[in-house]
Amino acid sequence: MASLHLLLAVFALLTTFGLVMVLSASNVESVAQGGSSYSVFVRQAAFCLCGLVLFWVGLRVPLRRLRAVGPVLLLVMLVLLVAVLIPGVGTSVAGARKWFVILGLSFQPAEPAKVALAIWGAHVLAMRRRVLHLWRHAVSPVLPVAIVMLALVVLQPDLGTAVSIGIVVVSLLYFADVPGRLMTALITGGLLGVVILGLSAAYRSSRITSFLSPDADPLGAAYQSTEALYSLADGGVFGVGLGQSTAKWSYLPNAHNDFIFAIIGEELGLLGAVAVIALFATLAYVGLRIAARNIDPWAKILTATLTTWLVAQAVINISYVVGLLPVTGIPLPLISSGGTSLVVTMFVFGILANAARHEPEAAATLRRNPGRLTRVLGLRPPSARI
């Protein structure tokens, strides 16, 4: 049961820590927008409650049913990605048409689309695992569908989400053991595509330029990154104290969103930042442990892919906050403010926990003695086979 217990501990710590840091990082901006100092936090807490429901769904639904609905879920997500591009249907925010707004609540379909791609792609690759040494079976139909999804996301435009989808595709193929030469070609092509897209728009190329030469425009394109570094430097080893950040007083834009790690470093210091990194490192370990200990090929590929996606997002977010990568707008999972990302990430944790319950030893233990958690959450004993 170690995998399940470790995963639940990481989930609880990241969720709680995220809520605390969103409250701390957003209260000034909430007041500046004319509302209560708790308005952003209350919205985040509401999404967290919705996410807990989806976490329970992901934990409770039989994995074979989740696998069976994968194609339907993928088709629905592709339709939504097309619909969000239609003026009057999708809502444009900051020049990107990637949101549906219903009754005042925003929803970004690209986030659940990544999960749908992972579920369906793992199914296809698991079914073809004996012939994946042949390129045509390894590439089709997963890669064409992924390219369509990437094209729809790029049209929004949303390069950060496109990078996340690319991570999902590469992870699917890697953990399905496709030929190494194909992986090399895909990664090379993907990196080349990111560079081309990065240089194809002025605002994206300015981010790359500011990353390479931050002193060239410190008050323009490099302003956010520069302020993040100042914030981290102010924190030192032990931090200035929870809630005592000065960067959130309109010095650091998006302090509670993409750059919340800078506020963590300022308020909680190097120790707080290392603690966050340690939690994601633990997630990487336990997620890959679950994948290794499952005997079903689909569960192996899916679990490893979802783990890689979440950890890679954390690595990219932390890297651009500390100045190791250009800014991409990828949130820090479970910690950055954002409704759709939070809810989808919590659902993914539910799937990972479900897979942990289906490890052979864990499943056998839970069938003999379901335990208090199983009874409280109304879970069924794991089936003998997925």
CSV table of C-alpha atoms in Angstrom, one decimal:
chain,number,residue,atom,x,y,z
A,1,MET,CA,0.0,0.0,0.0
A,2,ALA,CA,3.0,2.3,0.0
A,3,SER,CA,2.3,3.7,-3.4
A,4,LEU,CA,-1.2,4.7,-2.5
A,5,HIS,CA,-0.3,6.2,0.8
A,6,LEU,CA,2.6,8.2,-0.7
A,7,LEU,CA,0.5,9.5,-3.5
A,8,LEU,CA,-2.4,10.6,-1.2
A,9,ALA,CA,0.1,12.3,1.1
A,10,VAL,CA,1.7,14.3,-1.8
A,11,PHE,CA,-1.8,15.1,-3.1
A,12,ALA,CA,-3.0,16.4,0.2
A,13,LEU,CA,0.2,18.4,0.9
A,14,LEU,CA,0.3,20.1,-2.6
A,15,THR,CA,-3.4,20.9,-2.5
A,16,THR,CA,-3.3,22.4,1.0
A,17,PHE,CA,-0.1,24.3,0.3
A,18,GLY,CA,-1.5,25.6,-3.0
A,19,LEU,CA,-4.6,27.0,-1.3
A,20,VAL,CA,-2.4,28.7,1.4
A,21,MET,CA,-0.1,30.3,-1.2
A,22,VAL,CA,-2.9,31.4,-3.5
A,23,LEU,CA,-4.5,33.2,-0.5
A,24,SER,CA,-1.2,34.8,0.4
A,25,ALA,CA,-0.2,35.8,-3.2
A,26,SER,CA,-3.6,37.0,-4.3
A,27,ASN,CA,-5.0,39.1,-1.5
A,28,VAL,CA,-3.4,42.4,-2.7
A,29,GLU,CA,-4.6,42.0,-6.2
A,30,SER,CA,-8.1,41.0,-5.0
A,31,VAL,CA,-8.4,44.2,-3.1
A,32,ALA,CA,-7.0,46.2,-6.1
A,33,GLN,CA,-9.7,44.8,-8.3
A,34,GLY,CA,-12.3,46.2,-6.0
A,35,GLY,CA,-13.3,43.1,-4.2
A,36,SER,CA,-12.6,41.3,-0.9
A,37,SER,CA,-9.0,40.3,-0.2
A,38,TYR,CA,-10.4,36.7,-0.3
A,39,SER,CA,-12.1,36.8,-3.6
A,40,VAL,CA,-9.4,34.9,-5.6
A,41,PHE,CA,-8.9,32.5,-2.8
A,42,VAL,CA,-12.7,31.8,-2.5
A,43,ARG,CA,-12.9,31.1,-6.2
A,44,GLN,CA,-9.9,28.8,-6.0
A,45,ALA,CA,-11.4,27.0,-3.0
A,46,ALA,CA,-14.6,26.5,-4.9
A,47,PHE,CA,-12.8,24.9,-7.8
A,48,CYS,CA,-10.8,22.8,-5.3
A,49,LEU,CA,-14.1,21.4,-4.0
A,50,CYS,CA,-15.2,20.5,-7.6
A,51,GLY,CA,-11.7,19.0,-8.1
A,52,LEU,CA,-12.2,16.8,-5.0
A,53,VAL,CA,-15.4,15.4,-6.5
A,54,LEU,CA,-13.5,14.6,-9.7
A,55,PHE,CA,-10.7,13.1,-7.7
A,56,TRP,CA,-13.2,10.8,-6.1
A,57,VAL,CA,-14.6,10.0,-9.5
A,58,GLY,CA,-11.2,9.2,-10.8
A,59,LEU,CA,-10.5,7.0,-7.8
A,60,ARG,CA,-13.8,5.2,-7.9
A,61,VAL,CA,-14.6,4.6,-11.5
A,62,PRO,CA,-13.4,1.1,-12.7
A,63,LEU,CA,-10.3,1.5,-14.8
A,64,ARG,CA,-11.7,-0.7,-17.6
A,65,ARG,CA,-14.7,1.8,-17.9
A,66,LEU,CA,-12.3,4.7,-18.1
A,67,ARG,CA,-10.4,2.9,-20.8
A,68,ALA,CA,-13.6,2.1,-22.7
A,69,VAL,CA,-14.8,5.8,-22.8
A,70,GLY,CA,-11.4,7.0,-23.9
A,71,PRO,CA,-12.4,7.3,-27.6
A,72,VAL,CA,-15.7,9.1,-26.9
A,73,LEU,CA,-13.9,11.5,-24.5
A,74,LEU,CA,-11.3,12.3,-27.1
A,75,LEU,CA,-13.9,13.0,-29.7
A,76,VAL,CA,-15.8,15.3,-27.4
A,77,MET,CA,-12.6,17.2,-26.6
A,78,LEU,CA,-11.7,17.7,-30.3
A,79,VAL,CA,-15.2,19.0,-30.9
A,80,LEU,CA,-14.8,21.5,-28.0
A,81,LEU,CA,-11.4,22.6,-29.3
A,82,VAL,CA,-13.0,23.4,-32.6
A,83,ALA,CA,-16.0,25.1,-31.0
A,84,VAL,CA,-13.8,27.4,-28.8
A,85,LEU,CA,-12.3,28.9,-31.9
A,86,ILE,CA,-15.6,30.1,-33.2
A,87,PRO,CA,-16.3,33.8,-32.4
A,88,GLY,CA,-19.4,34.1,-30.2
A,89,VAL,CA,-18.9,30.6,-28.8
A,90,GLY,CA,-15.4,30.8,-27.4
A,91,THR,CA,-14.3,33.8,-25.4
A,92,SER,CA,-11.1,35.7,-26.2
A,93,VAL,CA,-9.0,36.7,-23.2
A,94,ALA,CA,-5.7,38.6,-23.7
A,95,GLY,CA,-5.7,37.9,-27.4
A,96,ALA,CA,-6.2,34.1,-27.0
A,97,ARG,CA,-9.5,32.4,-27.8
A,98,LYS,CA,-9.3,29.4,-25.5
A,99,TRP,CA,-12.1,29.7,-23.0
A,100,PHE,CA,-15.8,29.0,-22.7
A,101,VAL,CA,-17.5,31.3,-20.3
A,102,ILE,CA,-20.8,29.8,-18.9
A,103,LEU,CA,-22.7,31.6,-16.1
A,104,GLY,CA,-19.6,33.6,-15.2
A,105,LEU,CA,-17.4,30.5,-15.0
A,106,SER,CA,-14.6,29.9,-17.4
A,107,PHE,CA,-13.6,26.6,-18.8
A,108,GLN,CA,-10.5,25.8,-20.9
A,109,PRO,CA,-11.1,22.6,-23.0
A,110,ALA,CA,-7.4,22.1,-23.8
A,111,GLU,CA,-6.8,20.9,-20.2
A,112,PRO,CA,-9.1,17.9,-20.2
A,113,ALA,CA,-8.1,17.3,-23.8
A,114,LYS,CA,-4.6,16.3,-22.6
A,115,VAL,CA,-6.1,13.7,-20.3
A,116,ALA,CA,-8.4,12.3,-23.0
A,117,LEU,CA,-5.4,12.0,-25.4
A,118,ALA,CA,-3.4,10.1,-22.7
A,119,ILE,CA,-6.3,7.7,-22.0
A,120,TRP,CA,-7.0,7.0,-25.6
A,121,GLY,CA,-3.4,7.0,-26.8
A,122,ALA,CA,-2.4,4.5,-24.0
A,123,HIS,CA,-5.2,2.2,-25.1
A,124,VAL,CA,-4.1,2.2,-28.8
A,125,LEU,CA,-0.5,1.7,-28.0
A,126,ALA,CA,-1.2,-1.1,-25.5
A,127,MET,CA,-3.3,-2.9,-28.1
A,128,ARG,CA,-0.5,-2.6,-30.7
A,129,ARG,CA,2.4,-3.3,-28.4
A,130,ARG,CA,3.5,-6.4,-30.3
A,131,VAL,CA,3.9,-4.4,-33.6
A,132,LEU,CA,5.2,-1.1,-32.4
A,133,HIS,CA,8.6,-1.9,-33.8
A,134,LEU,CA,7.0,-1.1,-37.2
A,135,TRP,CA,6.9,2.7,-37.6
A,136,ARG,CA,3.5,2.8,-39.3
A,137,HIS,CA,1.9,1.1,-36.3
A,138,ALA,CA,3.8,3.2,-33.8
A,139,VAL,CA,2.9,6.5,-35.4
A,140,SER,CA,-0.7,6.0,-36.6
A,141,PRO,CA,-3.3,7.0,-35.4
A,142,VAL,CA,-1.8,8.5,-32.2
A,143,LEU,CA,0.5,11.0,-33.9
A,144,PRO,CA,-2.0,12.3,-36.6
A,145,VAL,CA,-4.7,12.9,-33.9
A,146,ALA,CA,-2.1,14.6,-31.6
A,147,ILE,CA,-1.1,16.9,-34.5
A,148,VAL,CA,-4.7,17.9,-35.1
A,149,MET,CA,-5.1,18.7,-31.4
A,150,LEU,CA,-1.8,20.6,-31.4
A,151,ALA,CA,-2.9,22.6,-34.5
A,152,LEU,CA,-6.2,23.5,-32.8
A,153,VAL,CA,-4.4,24.7,-29.7
A,154,VAL,CA,-1.8,26.7,-31.6
A,155,LEU,CA,-4.7,28.5,-33.4
A,156,GLN,CA,-6.0,29.8,-30.1
A,157,PRO,CA,-3.0,30.6,-29.7
A,158,ASP,CA,-1.6,28.8,-26.6
A,159,LEU,CA,2.0,27.7,-27.0
A,160,GLY,CA,2.3,26.6,-23.3
A,161,THR,CA,-0.6,24.1,-23.7
A,162,ALA,CA,0.9,23.0,-27.0
A,163,VAL,CA,4.1,22.1,-25.2
A,164,SER,CA,2.2,20.2,-22.6
A,165,ILE,CA,0.4,18.2,-25.3
A,166,GLY,CA,3.8,17.5,-26.9
A,167,ILE,CA,5.0,16.1,-23.6
A,168,VAL,CA,2.0,13.8,-23.4
A,169,VAL,CA,2.6,12.5,-26.9
A,170,VAL,CA,6.3,11.9,-26.4
A,171,SER,CA,5.6,10.2,-23.0
A,172,LEU,CA,3.0,7.9,-24.5
A,173,LEU,CA,5.4,6.7,-27.3
A,174,TYR,CA,8.4,6.5,-25.0
A,175,PHE,CA,6.6,4.3,-22.3
A,176,ALA,CA,5.1,2.2,-25.1
A,177,ASP,CA,8.7,1.3,-26.1
A,178,VAL,CA,8.5,2.6,-29.7
A,179,PRO,CA,11.8,2.5,-31.7
A,180,GLY,CA,14.5,4.8,-30.5
A,181,ARG,CA,15.1,6.3,-33.9
A,182,LEU,CA,11.4,7.3,-34.1
A,183,MET,CA,11.6,8.9,-30.6
A,184,THR,CA,14.7,10.9,-31.7
A,185,ALA,CA,13.0,12.1,-34.8
A,186,LEU,CA,9.9,13.1,-32.9
A,187,ILE,CA,11.7,15.0,-30.2
A,188,THR,CA,13.9,16.8,-32.8
A,189,GLY,CA,10.9,17.8,-34.8
A,190,GLY,CA,9.0,18.9,-31.7
A,191,LEU,CA,11.8,21.1,-30.5
A,192,LEU,CA,12.2,22.6,-34.0
A,193,GLY,CA,8.4,23.2,-34.0
A,194,VAL,CA,8.6,25.0,-30.6
A,195,VAL,CA,11.4,27.2,-31.9
A,196,ILE,CA,9.5,28.1,-35.1
A,197,LEU,CA,6.3,28.9,-33.2
A,198,GLY,CA,8.3,30.9,-30.6
A,199,LEU,CA,9.7,33.1,-33.4
A,200,SER,CA,6.5,33.3,-35.4
A,201,ALA,CA,4.8,35.9,-33.2
A,202,ALA,CA,6.2,39.1,-31.8
A,203,TYR,CA,5.1,38.6,-28.2
A,204,ARG,CA,6.6,35.0,-28.2
A,205,SER,CA,9.9,36.1,-29.8
A,206,SER,CA,10.2,38.9,-27.3
A,207,ARG,CA,10.1,36.3,-24.5
A,208,ILE,CA,12.9,34.4,-26.1
A,209,THR,CA,14.9,37.6,-26.7
A,210,SER,CA,14.4,38.7,-23.1
A,211,PHE,CA,15.5,35.2,-21.9
A,212,LEU,CA,18.7,35.4,-23.9
A,213,SER,CA,19.4,39.1,-23.1
A,214,PRO,CA,17.4,40.0,-19.9
A,215,ASP,CA,19.3,43.3,-19.5
A,216,ALA,CA,18.2,44.5,-23.0
A,217,ASP,CA,14.7,45.4,-21.9
A,218,PRO,CA,14.4,45.0,-18.1
A,219,LEU,CA,11.3,47.2,-17.9
A,220,GLY,CA,9.6,45.6,-21.0
A,221,ALA,CA,9.6,41.9,-22.1
A,222,ALA,CA,12.0,40.9,-19.3
A,223,TYR,CA,10.2,42.8,-16.5
A,224,GLN,CA,8.2,39.8,-15.1
A,225,SER,CA,11.2,37.5,-15.1
A,226,THR,CA,13.4,40.1,-13.5
A,227,GLU,CA,10.9,40.8,-10.8
A,228,ALA,CA,10.6,37.1,-10.1
A,229,LEU,CA,14.4,36.9,-9.6
A,230,TYR,CA,14.3,39.9,-7.2
A,231,SER,CA,11.5,38.2,-5.3
A,232,LEU,CA,13.4,34.9,-4.9
A,233,ALA,CA,16.6,36.9,-3.9
A,234,ASP,CA,14.7,38.7,-1.2
A,235,GLY,CA,13.6,35.4,0.4
A,236,GLY,CA,17.0,34.2,1.2
A,237,VAL,CA,17.2,30.9,3.0
A,238,PHE,CA,14.3,31.2,5.5
A,239,GLY,CA,12.0,33.7,3.7
A,240,VAL,CA,10.5,37.0,4.8
A,241,GLY,CA,7.5,35.2,6.3
A,242,LEU,CA,4.1,33.9,5.1
A,243,GLY,CA,2.0,36.8,3.8
A,244,GLN,CA,4.9,39.3,3.9
A,245,SER,CA,5.9,39.4,0.2
A,246,THR,CA,6.5,42.8,-1.3
A,247,ALA,CA,6.5,41.5,-4.9
A,248,LYS,CA,2.7,40.8,-4.8
A,249,TRP,CA,2.1,44.5,-4.3
A,250,SER,CA,1.8,45.0,-8.1
A,251,TYR,CA,5.5,44.6,-8.6
A,252,LEU,CA,5.3,41.0,-10.0
A,253,PRO,CA,2.4,40.4,-12.5
A,254,ASN,CA,0.5,37.2,-12.2
A,255,ALA,CA,2.0,36.6,-8.7
A,256,HIS,CA,-0.7,34.0,-7.9
A,257,ASN,CA,-0.8,32.3,-11.3
A,258,ASP,CA,2.3,31.5,-13.4
A,259,PHE,CA,4.8,33.0,-11.0
A,260,ILE,CA,3.6,31.8,-7.7
A,261,PHE,CA,6.8,29.9,-7.1
A,262,ALA,CA,8.6,33.3,-6.8
A,263,ILE,CA,6.2,34.2,-4.0
A,264,ILE,CA,6.9,30.8,-2.3
A,265,GLY,CA,10.7,31.6,-2.6
A,266,GLU,CA,10.2,35.1,-1.2
A,267,GLU,CA,7.9,34.2,1.7
A,268,LEU,CA,9.2,30.8,2.7
A,269,GLY,CA,12.8,31.1,1.4
A,270,LEU,CA,15.0,28.4,-0.1
A,271,LEU,CA,13.6,25.9,2.4
A,272,GLY,CA,10.1,26.4,1.1
A,273,ALA,CA,11.1,26.2,-2.5
A,274,VAL,CA,13.1,23.0,-1.9
A,275,ALA,CA,10.1,21.5,-0.1
A,276,VAL,CA,7.9,22.1,-3.2
A,277,ILE,CA,10.6,20.6,-5.5
A,278,ALA,CA,10.8,17.6,-3.1
A,279,LEU,CA,7.1,17.0,-3.3
A,280,PHE,CA,7.2,16.9,-7.1
A,281,ALA,CA,10.2,14.7,-7.0
A,282,THR,CA,8.2,12.3,-4.7
A,283,LEU,CA,5.4,12.5,-7.2
A,284,ALA,CA,7.7,11.4,-10.0
A,285,TYR,CA,9.0,8.5,-7.9
A,286,VAL,CA,5.6,7.2,-6.8
A,287,GLY,CA,4.0,7.7,-10.2
A,288,LEU,CA,6.7,5.7,-11.9
A,289,ARG,CA,6.6,3.1,-9.1
A,290,ILE,CA,2.8,2.6,-9.7
A,291,ALA,CA,3.5,2.2,-13.4
A,292,ALA,CA,6.3,-0.3,-12.8
A,293,ARG,CA,4.2,-2.4,-10.3
A,294,ASN,CA,1.0,-2.6,-12.5
A,295,ILE,CA,0.8,-5.6,-14.7
A,296,ASP,CA,-1.7,-4.2,-17.2
A,297,PRO,CA,0.1,-2.6,-20.2
A,298,TRP,CA,-2.5,0.2,-20.6
A,299,ALA,CA,-2.3,1.1,-16.9
A,300,LYS,CA,1.5,1.1,-17.1
A,301,ILE,CA,1.6,3.5,-20.1
A,302,LEU,CA,-1.2,5.8,-18.8
A,303,THR,CA,0.2,6.1,-15.3
A,304,ALA,CA,3.7,6.8,-16.4
A,305,THR,CA,2.5,9.3,-19.0
A,306,LEU,CA,0.3,11.3,-16.6
A,307,THR,CA,3.1,11.4,-14.0
A,308,THR,CA,5.6,12.6,-16.6
A,309,TRP,CA,3.2,15.3,-17.8
A,310,LEU,CA,2.5,16.7,-14.3
A,311,VAL,CA,6.1,16.6,-13.2
A,312,ALA,CA,7.3,18.1,-16.5
A,313,GLN,CA,4.9,21.0,-16.1
A,314,ALA,CA,6.3,21.6,-12.6
A,315,VAL,CA,9.8,21.5,-14.0
A,316,ILE,CA,9.0,24.0,-16.8
A,317,ASN,CA,7.2,26.4,-14.5
A,318,ILE,CA,9.9,26.4,-11.9
A,319,SER,CA,12.6,26.7,-14.6
A,320,TYR,CA,11.2,29.8,-16.2
A,321,VAL,CA,10.5,31.4,-12.8
A,322,VAL,CA,14.2,31.0,-11.8
A,323,GLY,CA,15.4,32.1,-15.3
A,324,LEU,CA,16.4,28.8,-16.8
A,325,LEU,CA,13.8,28.8,-19.6
A,326,PRO,CA,11.8,31.4,-21.5
A,327,VAL,CA,8.4,32.2,-20.0
A,328,THR,CA,5.8,29.8,-21.4
A,329,GLY,CA,2.7,30.4,-19.2
A,330,ILE,CA,2.5,26.8,-17.9
A,331,PRO,CA,1.0,26.7,-14.4
A,332,LEU,CA,2.5,25.0,-11.4
A,333,PRO,CA,0.2,21.9,-10.8
A,334,LEU,CA,-2.1,22.2,-7.8
A,335,ILE,CA,-0.4,25.4,-6.6
A,336,SER,CA,-1.0,28.1,-9.3
A,337,SER,CA,-4.3,29.8,-9.3
A,338,GLY,CA,-6.6,28.5,-12.1
A,339,GLY,CA,-9.8,26.6,-12.1
A,340,THR,CA,-9.7,24.3,-15.1
A,341,SER,CA,-6.0,23.3,-14.4
A,342,LEU,CA,-6.7,22.6,-10.8
A,343,VAL,CA,-9.8,20.5,-11.4
A,344,VAL,CA,-8.2,18.5,-14.2
A,345,THR,CA,-5.0,17.9,-12.1
A,346,MET,CA,-7.0,16.6,-9.2
A,347,PHE,CA,-8.9,14.2,-11.5
A,348,VAL,CA,-5.5,13.0,-12.8
A,349,PHE,CA,-4.4,12.3,-9.2
A,350,GLY,CA,-7.6,10.3,-8.8
A,351,ILE,CA,-6.7,8.1,-11.7
A,352,LEU,CA,-3.2,7.6,-10.4
A,353,ALA,CA,-4.6,6.6,-7.0
A,354,ASN,CA,-7.0,4.2,-8.7
A,355,ALA,CA,-4.0,2.6,-10.5
A,356,ALA,CA,-2.1,2.4,-7.2
A,357,ARG,CA,-5.1,0.4,-5.7
A,358,HIS,CA,-4.7,-2.0,-8.6
A,359,GLU,CA,-1.1,-2.9,-8.0
A,360,PRO,CA,-1.3,-6.7,-7.5
A,361,GLU,CA,-0.2,-6.7,-3.9
A,362,ALA,CA,-2.4,-3.6,-3.0
A,363,ALA,CA,-5.4,-5.2,-4.7
A,364,ALA,CA,-5.0,-8.4,-2.9
A,365,THR,CA,-4.7,-6.6,0.4
A,366,LEU,CA,-7.8,-4.4,-0.2
A,367,ARG,CA,-9.9,-7.4,-1.2
A,368,ARG,CA,-9.0,-9.1,2.1
A,369,ASN,CA,-9.3,-6.0,4.2
A,370,PRO,CA,-10.9,-2.9,2.5
A,371,GLY,CA,-9.8,-0.5,5.2
A,372,ARG,CA,-11.3,2.6,6.6
A,373,LEU,CA,-10.5,4.9,3.6
A,374,THR,CA,-12.3,2.4,1.2
A,375,ARG,CA,-15.4,2.4,3.4
A,376,VAL,CA,-15.5,6.2,3.9
A,377,LEU,CA,-15.1,7.0,0.2
A,378,GLY,CA,-17.5,4.3,-0.9
A,379,LEU,CA,-14.9,2.5,-3.0
A,380,ARG,CA,-15.3,-1.0,-4.4
A,381,PRO,CA,-12.5,-3.5,-3.8
A,382,PRO,CA,-10.1,-3.6,-6.8
A,383,SER,CA,-11.0,-6.1,-9.4
A,384,ALA,CA,-8.6,-9.0,-10.1
A,385,ARG,CA,-7.9,-7.6,-13.6
A,386,ILE,CA,-8.2,-4.2,-15.1
